[in-house]
Short mmCIF file of C-alpha atoms in Angstrom, two decimals:
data_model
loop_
_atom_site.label_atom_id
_atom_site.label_comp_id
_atom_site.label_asym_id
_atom_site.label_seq_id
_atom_site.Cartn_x
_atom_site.Cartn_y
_atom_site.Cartn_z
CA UNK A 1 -13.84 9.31 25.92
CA UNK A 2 -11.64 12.23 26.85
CA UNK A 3 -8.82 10.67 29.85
CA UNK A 4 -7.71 13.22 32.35
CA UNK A 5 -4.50 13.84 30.59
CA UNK A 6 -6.16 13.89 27.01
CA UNK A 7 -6.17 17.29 25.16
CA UNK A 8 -9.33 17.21 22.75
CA UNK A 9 -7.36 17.06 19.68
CA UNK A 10 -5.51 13.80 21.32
CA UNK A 11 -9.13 12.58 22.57
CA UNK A 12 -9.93 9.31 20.31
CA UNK A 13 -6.72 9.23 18.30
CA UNK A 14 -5.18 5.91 17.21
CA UNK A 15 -2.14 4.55 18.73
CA UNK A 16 0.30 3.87 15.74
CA UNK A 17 -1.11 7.33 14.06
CA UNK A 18 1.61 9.93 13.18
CA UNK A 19 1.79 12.38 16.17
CA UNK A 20 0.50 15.77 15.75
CA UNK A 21 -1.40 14.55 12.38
CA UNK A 22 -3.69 16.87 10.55
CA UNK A 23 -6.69 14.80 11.62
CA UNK A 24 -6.04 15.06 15.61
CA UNK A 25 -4.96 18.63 15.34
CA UNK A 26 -7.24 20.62 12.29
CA UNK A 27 -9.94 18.46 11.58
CA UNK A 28 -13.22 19.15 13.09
CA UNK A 29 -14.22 16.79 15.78
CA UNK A 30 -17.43 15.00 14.49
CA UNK A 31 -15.31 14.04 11.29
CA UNK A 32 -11.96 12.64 13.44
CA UNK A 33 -13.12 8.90 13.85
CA UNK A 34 -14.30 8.41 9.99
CA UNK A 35 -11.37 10.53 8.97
CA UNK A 36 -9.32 7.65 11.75
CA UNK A 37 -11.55 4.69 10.52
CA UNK A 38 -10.21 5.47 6.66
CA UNK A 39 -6.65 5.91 7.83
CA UNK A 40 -6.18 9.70 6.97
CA UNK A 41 -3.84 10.26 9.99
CA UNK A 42 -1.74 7.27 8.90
CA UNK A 43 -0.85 8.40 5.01
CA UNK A 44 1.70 5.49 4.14
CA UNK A 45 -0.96 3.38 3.12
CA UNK A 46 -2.20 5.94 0.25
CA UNK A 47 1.16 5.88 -1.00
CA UNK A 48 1.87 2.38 -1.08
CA UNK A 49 -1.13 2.13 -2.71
CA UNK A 50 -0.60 5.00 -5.06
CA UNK A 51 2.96 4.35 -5.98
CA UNK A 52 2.39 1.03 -8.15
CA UNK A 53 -0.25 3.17 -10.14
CA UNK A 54 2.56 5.48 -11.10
CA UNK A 55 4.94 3.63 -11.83
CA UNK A 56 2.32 1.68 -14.47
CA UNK A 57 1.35 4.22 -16.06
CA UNK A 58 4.88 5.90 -16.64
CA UNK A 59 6.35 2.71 -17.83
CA UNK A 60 3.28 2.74 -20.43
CA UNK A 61 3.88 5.60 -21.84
CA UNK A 62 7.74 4.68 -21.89
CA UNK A 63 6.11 1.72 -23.90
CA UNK A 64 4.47 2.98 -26.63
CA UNK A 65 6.24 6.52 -26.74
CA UNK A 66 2.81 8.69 -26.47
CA UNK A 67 2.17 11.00 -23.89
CA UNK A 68 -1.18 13.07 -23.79
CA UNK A 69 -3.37 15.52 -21.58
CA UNK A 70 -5.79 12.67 -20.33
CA UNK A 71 -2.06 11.18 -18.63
CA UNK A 72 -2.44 14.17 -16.19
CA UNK A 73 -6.01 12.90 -15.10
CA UNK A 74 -4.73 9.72 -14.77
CA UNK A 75 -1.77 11.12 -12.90
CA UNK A 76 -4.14 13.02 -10.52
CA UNK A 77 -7.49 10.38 -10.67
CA UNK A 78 -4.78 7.55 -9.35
CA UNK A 79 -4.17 9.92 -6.46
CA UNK A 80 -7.14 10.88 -5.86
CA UNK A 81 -9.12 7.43 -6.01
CA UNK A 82 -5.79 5.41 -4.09
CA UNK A 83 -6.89 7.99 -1.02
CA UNK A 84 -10.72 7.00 -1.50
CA UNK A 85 -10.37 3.51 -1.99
CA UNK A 86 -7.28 3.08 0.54
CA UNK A 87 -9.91 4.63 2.75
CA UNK A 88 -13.00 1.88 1.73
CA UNK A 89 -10.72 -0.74 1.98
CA UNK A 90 -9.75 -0.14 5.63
CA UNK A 91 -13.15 0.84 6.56
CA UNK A 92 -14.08 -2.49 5.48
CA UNK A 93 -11.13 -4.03 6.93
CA UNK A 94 -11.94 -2.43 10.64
CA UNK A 95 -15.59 -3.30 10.53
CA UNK A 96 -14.41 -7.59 9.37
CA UNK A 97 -11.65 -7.21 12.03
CA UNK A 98 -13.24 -5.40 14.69
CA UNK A 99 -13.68 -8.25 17.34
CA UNK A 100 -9.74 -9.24 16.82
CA UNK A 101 -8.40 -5.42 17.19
CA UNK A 102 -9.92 -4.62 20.40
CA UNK A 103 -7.77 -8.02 21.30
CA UNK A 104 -4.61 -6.54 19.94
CA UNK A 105 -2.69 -3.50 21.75
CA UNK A 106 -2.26 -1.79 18.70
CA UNK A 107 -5.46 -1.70 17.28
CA UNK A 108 -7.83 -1.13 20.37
CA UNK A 109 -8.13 2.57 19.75
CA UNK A 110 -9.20 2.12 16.53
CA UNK A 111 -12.71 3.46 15.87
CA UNK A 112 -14.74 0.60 15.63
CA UNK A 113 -13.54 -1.59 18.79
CA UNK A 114 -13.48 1.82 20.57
CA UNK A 115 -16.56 3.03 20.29
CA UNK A 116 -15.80 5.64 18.10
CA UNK A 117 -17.75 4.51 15.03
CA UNK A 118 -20.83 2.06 15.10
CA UNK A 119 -20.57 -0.72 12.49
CA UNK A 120 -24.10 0.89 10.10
CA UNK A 121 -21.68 4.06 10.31
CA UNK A 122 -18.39 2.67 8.91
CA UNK A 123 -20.44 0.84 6.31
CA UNK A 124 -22.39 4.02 4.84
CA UNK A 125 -19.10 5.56 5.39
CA UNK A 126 -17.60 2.82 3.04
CA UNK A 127 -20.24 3.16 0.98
CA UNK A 128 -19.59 6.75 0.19
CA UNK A 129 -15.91 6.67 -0.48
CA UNK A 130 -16.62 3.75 -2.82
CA UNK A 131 -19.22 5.48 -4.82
CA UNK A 132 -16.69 8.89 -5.02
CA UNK A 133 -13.85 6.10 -6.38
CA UNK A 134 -16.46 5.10 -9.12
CA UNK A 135 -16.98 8.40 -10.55
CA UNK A 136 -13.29 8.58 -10.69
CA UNK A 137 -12.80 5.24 -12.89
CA UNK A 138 -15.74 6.19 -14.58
CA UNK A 139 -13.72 8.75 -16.61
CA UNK A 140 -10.96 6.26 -17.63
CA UNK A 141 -11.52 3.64 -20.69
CA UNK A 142 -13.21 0.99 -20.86
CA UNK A 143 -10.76 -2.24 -20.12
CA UNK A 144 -9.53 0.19 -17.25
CA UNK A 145 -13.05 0.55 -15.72
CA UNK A 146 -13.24 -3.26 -15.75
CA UNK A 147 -9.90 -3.59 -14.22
CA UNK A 148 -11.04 -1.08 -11.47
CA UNK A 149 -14.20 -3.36 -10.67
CA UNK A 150 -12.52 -6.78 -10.52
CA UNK A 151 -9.98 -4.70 -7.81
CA UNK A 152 -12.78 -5.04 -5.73
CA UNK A 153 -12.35 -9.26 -5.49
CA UNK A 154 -8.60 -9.23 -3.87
CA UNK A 155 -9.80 -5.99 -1.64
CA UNK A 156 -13.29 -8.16 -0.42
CA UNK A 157 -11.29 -11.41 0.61
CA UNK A 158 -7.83 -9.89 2.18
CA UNK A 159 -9.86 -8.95 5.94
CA UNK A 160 -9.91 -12.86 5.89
CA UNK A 161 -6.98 -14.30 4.55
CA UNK A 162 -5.29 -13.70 8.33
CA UNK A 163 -8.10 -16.70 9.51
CA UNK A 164 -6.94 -19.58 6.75
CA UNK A 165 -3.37 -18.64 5.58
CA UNK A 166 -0.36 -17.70 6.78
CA UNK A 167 0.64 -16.19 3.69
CA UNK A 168 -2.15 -13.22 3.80
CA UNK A 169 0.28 -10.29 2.99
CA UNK A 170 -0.01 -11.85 -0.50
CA UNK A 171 -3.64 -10.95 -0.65
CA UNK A 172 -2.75 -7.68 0.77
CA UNK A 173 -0.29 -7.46 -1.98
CA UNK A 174 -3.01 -8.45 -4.71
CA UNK A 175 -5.06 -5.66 -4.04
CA UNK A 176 -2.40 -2.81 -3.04
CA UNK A 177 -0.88 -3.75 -6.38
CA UNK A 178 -3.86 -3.74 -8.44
CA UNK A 179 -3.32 0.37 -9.84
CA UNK A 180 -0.04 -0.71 -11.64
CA UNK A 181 -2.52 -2.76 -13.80
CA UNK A 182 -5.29 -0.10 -13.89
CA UNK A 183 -3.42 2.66 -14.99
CA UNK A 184 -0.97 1.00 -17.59
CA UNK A 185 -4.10 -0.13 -19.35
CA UNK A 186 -5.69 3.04 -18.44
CA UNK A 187 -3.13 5.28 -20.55
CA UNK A 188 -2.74 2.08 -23.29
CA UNK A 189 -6.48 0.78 -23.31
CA UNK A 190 -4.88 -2.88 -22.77
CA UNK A 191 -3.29 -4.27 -20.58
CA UNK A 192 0.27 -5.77 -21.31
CA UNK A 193 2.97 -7.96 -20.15
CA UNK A 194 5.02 -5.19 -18.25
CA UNK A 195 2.34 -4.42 -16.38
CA UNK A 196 2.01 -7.73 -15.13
CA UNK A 197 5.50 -8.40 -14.29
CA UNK A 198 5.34 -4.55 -12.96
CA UNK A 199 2.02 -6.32 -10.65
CA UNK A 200 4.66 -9.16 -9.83
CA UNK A 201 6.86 -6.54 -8.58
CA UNK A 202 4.82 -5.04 -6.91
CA UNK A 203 3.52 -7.92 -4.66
CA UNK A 204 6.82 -9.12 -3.72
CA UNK A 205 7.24 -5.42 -2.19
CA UNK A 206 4.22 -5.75 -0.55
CA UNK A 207 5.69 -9.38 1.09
CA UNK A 208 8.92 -7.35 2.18
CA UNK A 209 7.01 -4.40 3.82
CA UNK A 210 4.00 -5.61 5.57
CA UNK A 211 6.22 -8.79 7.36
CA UNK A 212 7.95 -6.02 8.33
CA UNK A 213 4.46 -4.25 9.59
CA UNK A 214 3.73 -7.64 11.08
CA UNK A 215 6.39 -8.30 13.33
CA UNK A 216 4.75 -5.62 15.48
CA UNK A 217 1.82 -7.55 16.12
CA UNK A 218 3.20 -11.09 16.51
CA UNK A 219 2.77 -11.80 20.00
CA UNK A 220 -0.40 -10.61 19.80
CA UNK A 221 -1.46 -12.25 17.12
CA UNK A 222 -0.35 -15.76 18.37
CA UNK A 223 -2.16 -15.19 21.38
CA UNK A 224 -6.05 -14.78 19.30
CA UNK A 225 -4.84 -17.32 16.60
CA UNK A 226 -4.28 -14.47 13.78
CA UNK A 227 -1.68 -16.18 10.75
CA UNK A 228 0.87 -13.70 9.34
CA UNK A 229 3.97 -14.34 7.20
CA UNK A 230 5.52 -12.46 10.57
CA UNK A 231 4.84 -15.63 12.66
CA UNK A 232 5.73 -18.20 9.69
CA UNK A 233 9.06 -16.88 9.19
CA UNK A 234 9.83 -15.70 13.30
CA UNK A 235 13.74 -15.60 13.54
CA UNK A 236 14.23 -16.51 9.66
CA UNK A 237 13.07 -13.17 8.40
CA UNK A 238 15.55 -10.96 7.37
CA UNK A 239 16.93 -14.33 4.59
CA UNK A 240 13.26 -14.13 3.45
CA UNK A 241 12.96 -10.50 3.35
CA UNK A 242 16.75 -10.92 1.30
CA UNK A 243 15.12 -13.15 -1.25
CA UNK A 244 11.61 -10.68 -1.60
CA UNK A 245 14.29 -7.58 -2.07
CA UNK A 246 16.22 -9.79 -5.09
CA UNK A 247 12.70 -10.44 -6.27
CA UNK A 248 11.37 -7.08 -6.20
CA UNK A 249 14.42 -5.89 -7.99
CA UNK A 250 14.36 -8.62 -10.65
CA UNK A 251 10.82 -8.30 -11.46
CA UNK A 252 10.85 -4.66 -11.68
CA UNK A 253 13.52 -4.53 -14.07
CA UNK A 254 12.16 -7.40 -16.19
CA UNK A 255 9.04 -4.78 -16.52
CA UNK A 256 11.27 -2.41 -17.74
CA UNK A 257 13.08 -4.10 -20.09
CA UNK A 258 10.00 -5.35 -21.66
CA UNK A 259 8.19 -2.21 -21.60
CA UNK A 260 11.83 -0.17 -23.25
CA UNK A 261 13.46 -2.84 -25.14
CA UNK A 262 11.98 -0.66 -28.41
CA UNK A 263 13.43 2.36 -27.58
CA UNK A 264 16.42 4.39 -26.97
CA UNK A 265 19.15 2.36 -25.39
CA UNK A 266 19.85 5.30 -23.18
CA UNK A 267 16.21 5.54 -22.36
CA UNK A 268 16.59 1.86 -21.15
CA UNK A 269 19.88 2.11 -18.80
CA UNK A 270 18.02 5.21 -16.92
CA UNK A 271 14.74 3.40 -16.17
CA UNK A 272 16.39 0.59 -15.11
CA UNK A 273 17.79 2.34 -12.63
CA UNK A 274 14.65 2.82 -11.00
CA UNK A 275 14.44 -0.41 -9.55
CA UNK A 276 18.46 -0.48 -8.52
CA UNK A 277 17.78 2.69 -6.59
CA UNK A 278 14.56 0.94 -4.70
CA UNK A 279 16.77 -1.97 -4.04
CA UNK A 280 19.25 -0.04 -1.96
CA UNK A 281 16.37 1.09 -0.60
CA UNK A 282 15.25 -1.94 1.01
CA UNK A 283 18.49 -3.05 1.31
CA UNK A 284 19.33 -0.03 3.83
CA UNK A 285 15.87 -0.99 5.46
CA UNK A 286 17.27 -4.55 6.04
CA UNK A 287 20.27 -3.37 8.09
CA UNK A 288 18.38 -1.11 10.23
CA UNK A 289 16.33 -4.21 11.32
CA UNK A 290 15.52 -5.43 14.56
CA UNK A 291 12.85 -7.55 14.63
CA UNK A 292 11.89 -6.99 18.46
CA UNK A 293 11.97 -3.15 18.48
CA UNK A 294 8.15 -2.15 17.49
CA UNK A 295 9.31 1.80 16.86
CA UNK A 296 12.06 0.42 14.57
CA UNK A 297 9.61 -1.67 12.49
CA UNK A 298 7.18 1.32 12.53
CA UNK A 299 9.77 4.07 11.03
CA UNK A 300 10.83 1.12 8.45
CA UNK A 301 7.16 0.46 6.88
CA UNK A 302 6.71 4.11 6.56
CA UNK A 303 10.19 4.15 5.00
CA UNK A 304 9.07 2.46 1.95
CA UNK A 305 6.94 5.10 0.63
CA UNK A 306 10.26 6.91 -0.57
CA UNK A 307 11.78 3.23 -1.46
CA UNK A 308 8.58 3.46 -3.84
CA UNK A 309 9.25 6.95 -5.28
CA UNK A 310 12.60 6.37 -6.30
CA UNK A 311 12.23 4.63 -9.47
CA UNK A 312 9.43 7.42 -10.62
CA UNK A 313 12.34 10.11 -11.69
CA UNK A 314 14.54 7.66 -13.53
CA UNK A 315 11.27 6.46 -15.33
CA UNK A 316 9.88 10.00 -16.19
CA UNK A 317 14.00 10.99 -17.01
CA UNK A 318 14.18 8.29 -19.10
CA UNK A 319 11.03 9.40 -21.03
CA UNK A 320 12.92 12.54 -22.07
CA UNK A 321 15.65 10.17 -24.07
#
């Protein structure tokens, strides 16, 4: 419903969407709250999602020293199927979740609790971005369209994981992770041990930003009973957010001195810089915190999309050597 102060681009837009998004201001009105409902006024979720996918598949064909024209597709198929499935995957989030966000400030405005969006709409809607995402991974190989299926086990459980553990960014971070495995064995047609460290990685990011995310929500989220590593750590979170940075790092560079090792020293030093230059990333990130200012948190989630594009030019650099 329009409020008396509501333009009709603002009418229906979600409260922690960037202002003056594409959605609320060019997209045409019947398509806002599906466009809302898969998150395409709030992009930092693509790219967190995207970014592990790139950083697998440069690292594999660091690996094995091959590069080829189908690396493009990949290139452009991860993009492309990290906005569709990024999309499914909230969709399906909103319509588990919809009884605990209208509870929760933030989320009220979302289309589902709203009104926006009837539950048999955000599931066909689901359905359809899903079946798009197929047709994408049907044009990788074969291990890699396997991969791309089981994604769909970490991505079905995460809406819960808030209801039994307190620990349910690392679901999150199971299935946000996922393309770092996909498109490593999607360039390599197997999938390898720096990948899975580069997966390890990965998840220990995800711990780091979402508590981060979190924090916004914890008041809230005691009140309706809702378990997030936010509330488990309270006042001890920037030592544990310390010790997921170290991780991240570690990890990371373990992936990349796995995946290198067999070629050009120089090669190695570059990549491996890559991970140093997300770490003082994050590490800026960590002295910009304050845990009780919700804007603050905000800017800082969206801040690690380019702490996840920093190690991409080092990696493709360090192809050239």
């Amino acid at each position: 419903m329009t409020g008396k102060n509501q333009t009709p681009e603002a009418a229906g837009m979600v409260a922690d969407a960037v202002k003056g998004n594409w959605v609320d201001r060019f997209a045409p009105a019947a398509t806002r709250p599906y466009l809302r409902l898969a998150r395409a006024d709030r992009p930092i979720g693509t790219w967190l999602l995207l970014l592990p996918c790139w950083w697998g598949l440069l690292l594999a064909m660091l690996h094995d020293g091959r590069a080829h024209w189908h690396d493009l597709w990949i290139f452009a198929g991860c993009g492309i199927g990290a906005w569709l499935m990024r999309g499914a995957g909230c969709t399906w989030n909103d319509i588990t979740d919809r009884d605990i966000d209208g509870s929760v400030a933030r989320t009220a405005s979302r289309p589902i609790p709203s009104g926006q969006v009837s539950v048999t709409g955000a599931l066909v809607w689901l359905v359809a971005q899903a079946l798009v995402a197929f047709c994408i991974l049907l044009t990788f190989n074969a291990a890699a369209i396997a991969l791309g299926i089981l994604a769909l086990v970490p991505v079905a459980i995460y809406p819960f994981a808030k209801r039994f553990t307190w620990w349910p960014q690392v679901f999150l971070g199971l299935a946000f992770n996922w393309g770092a495995l996909l498109a490593w064995t999607a360039h390599a047609g197997q999938l390898e041990w720096p990948a899975v460290l580069l997966y390890l990685a990965g998840i220990s990011w995800t711990l780091f930003y979402d508590t981060i995310y979190a924090h916004q929500d914890k008041e809230d989220d005691a009140l309706i009973g809702v378990k997030s590593t936010a509330r488990l750590f309270g006042d001890r979170t920037p030592r544990w957010l310390a010790m997921f940075l170290v991780l991240t790092v570690a990890l990371q560079s373990l992936a990349v001195i796995v995946a290198a090792i067999g070629g050009s020293s120089p090669a190695l030093l570059v990549a491996l810089l890559g991970p140093w230059a997300m770490g003082w990333h994050m590490q800026w990130q960590l002295r910009k915190l304050d845990l009780n200012d919700n804007e603050r948190l905000l800017g800082l989630f969206r801040s690690n999309r380019d702490a996840g594009l920093l190690p991409l030019p080092f990696f493709a650099i360090a192809l050239l050597l």
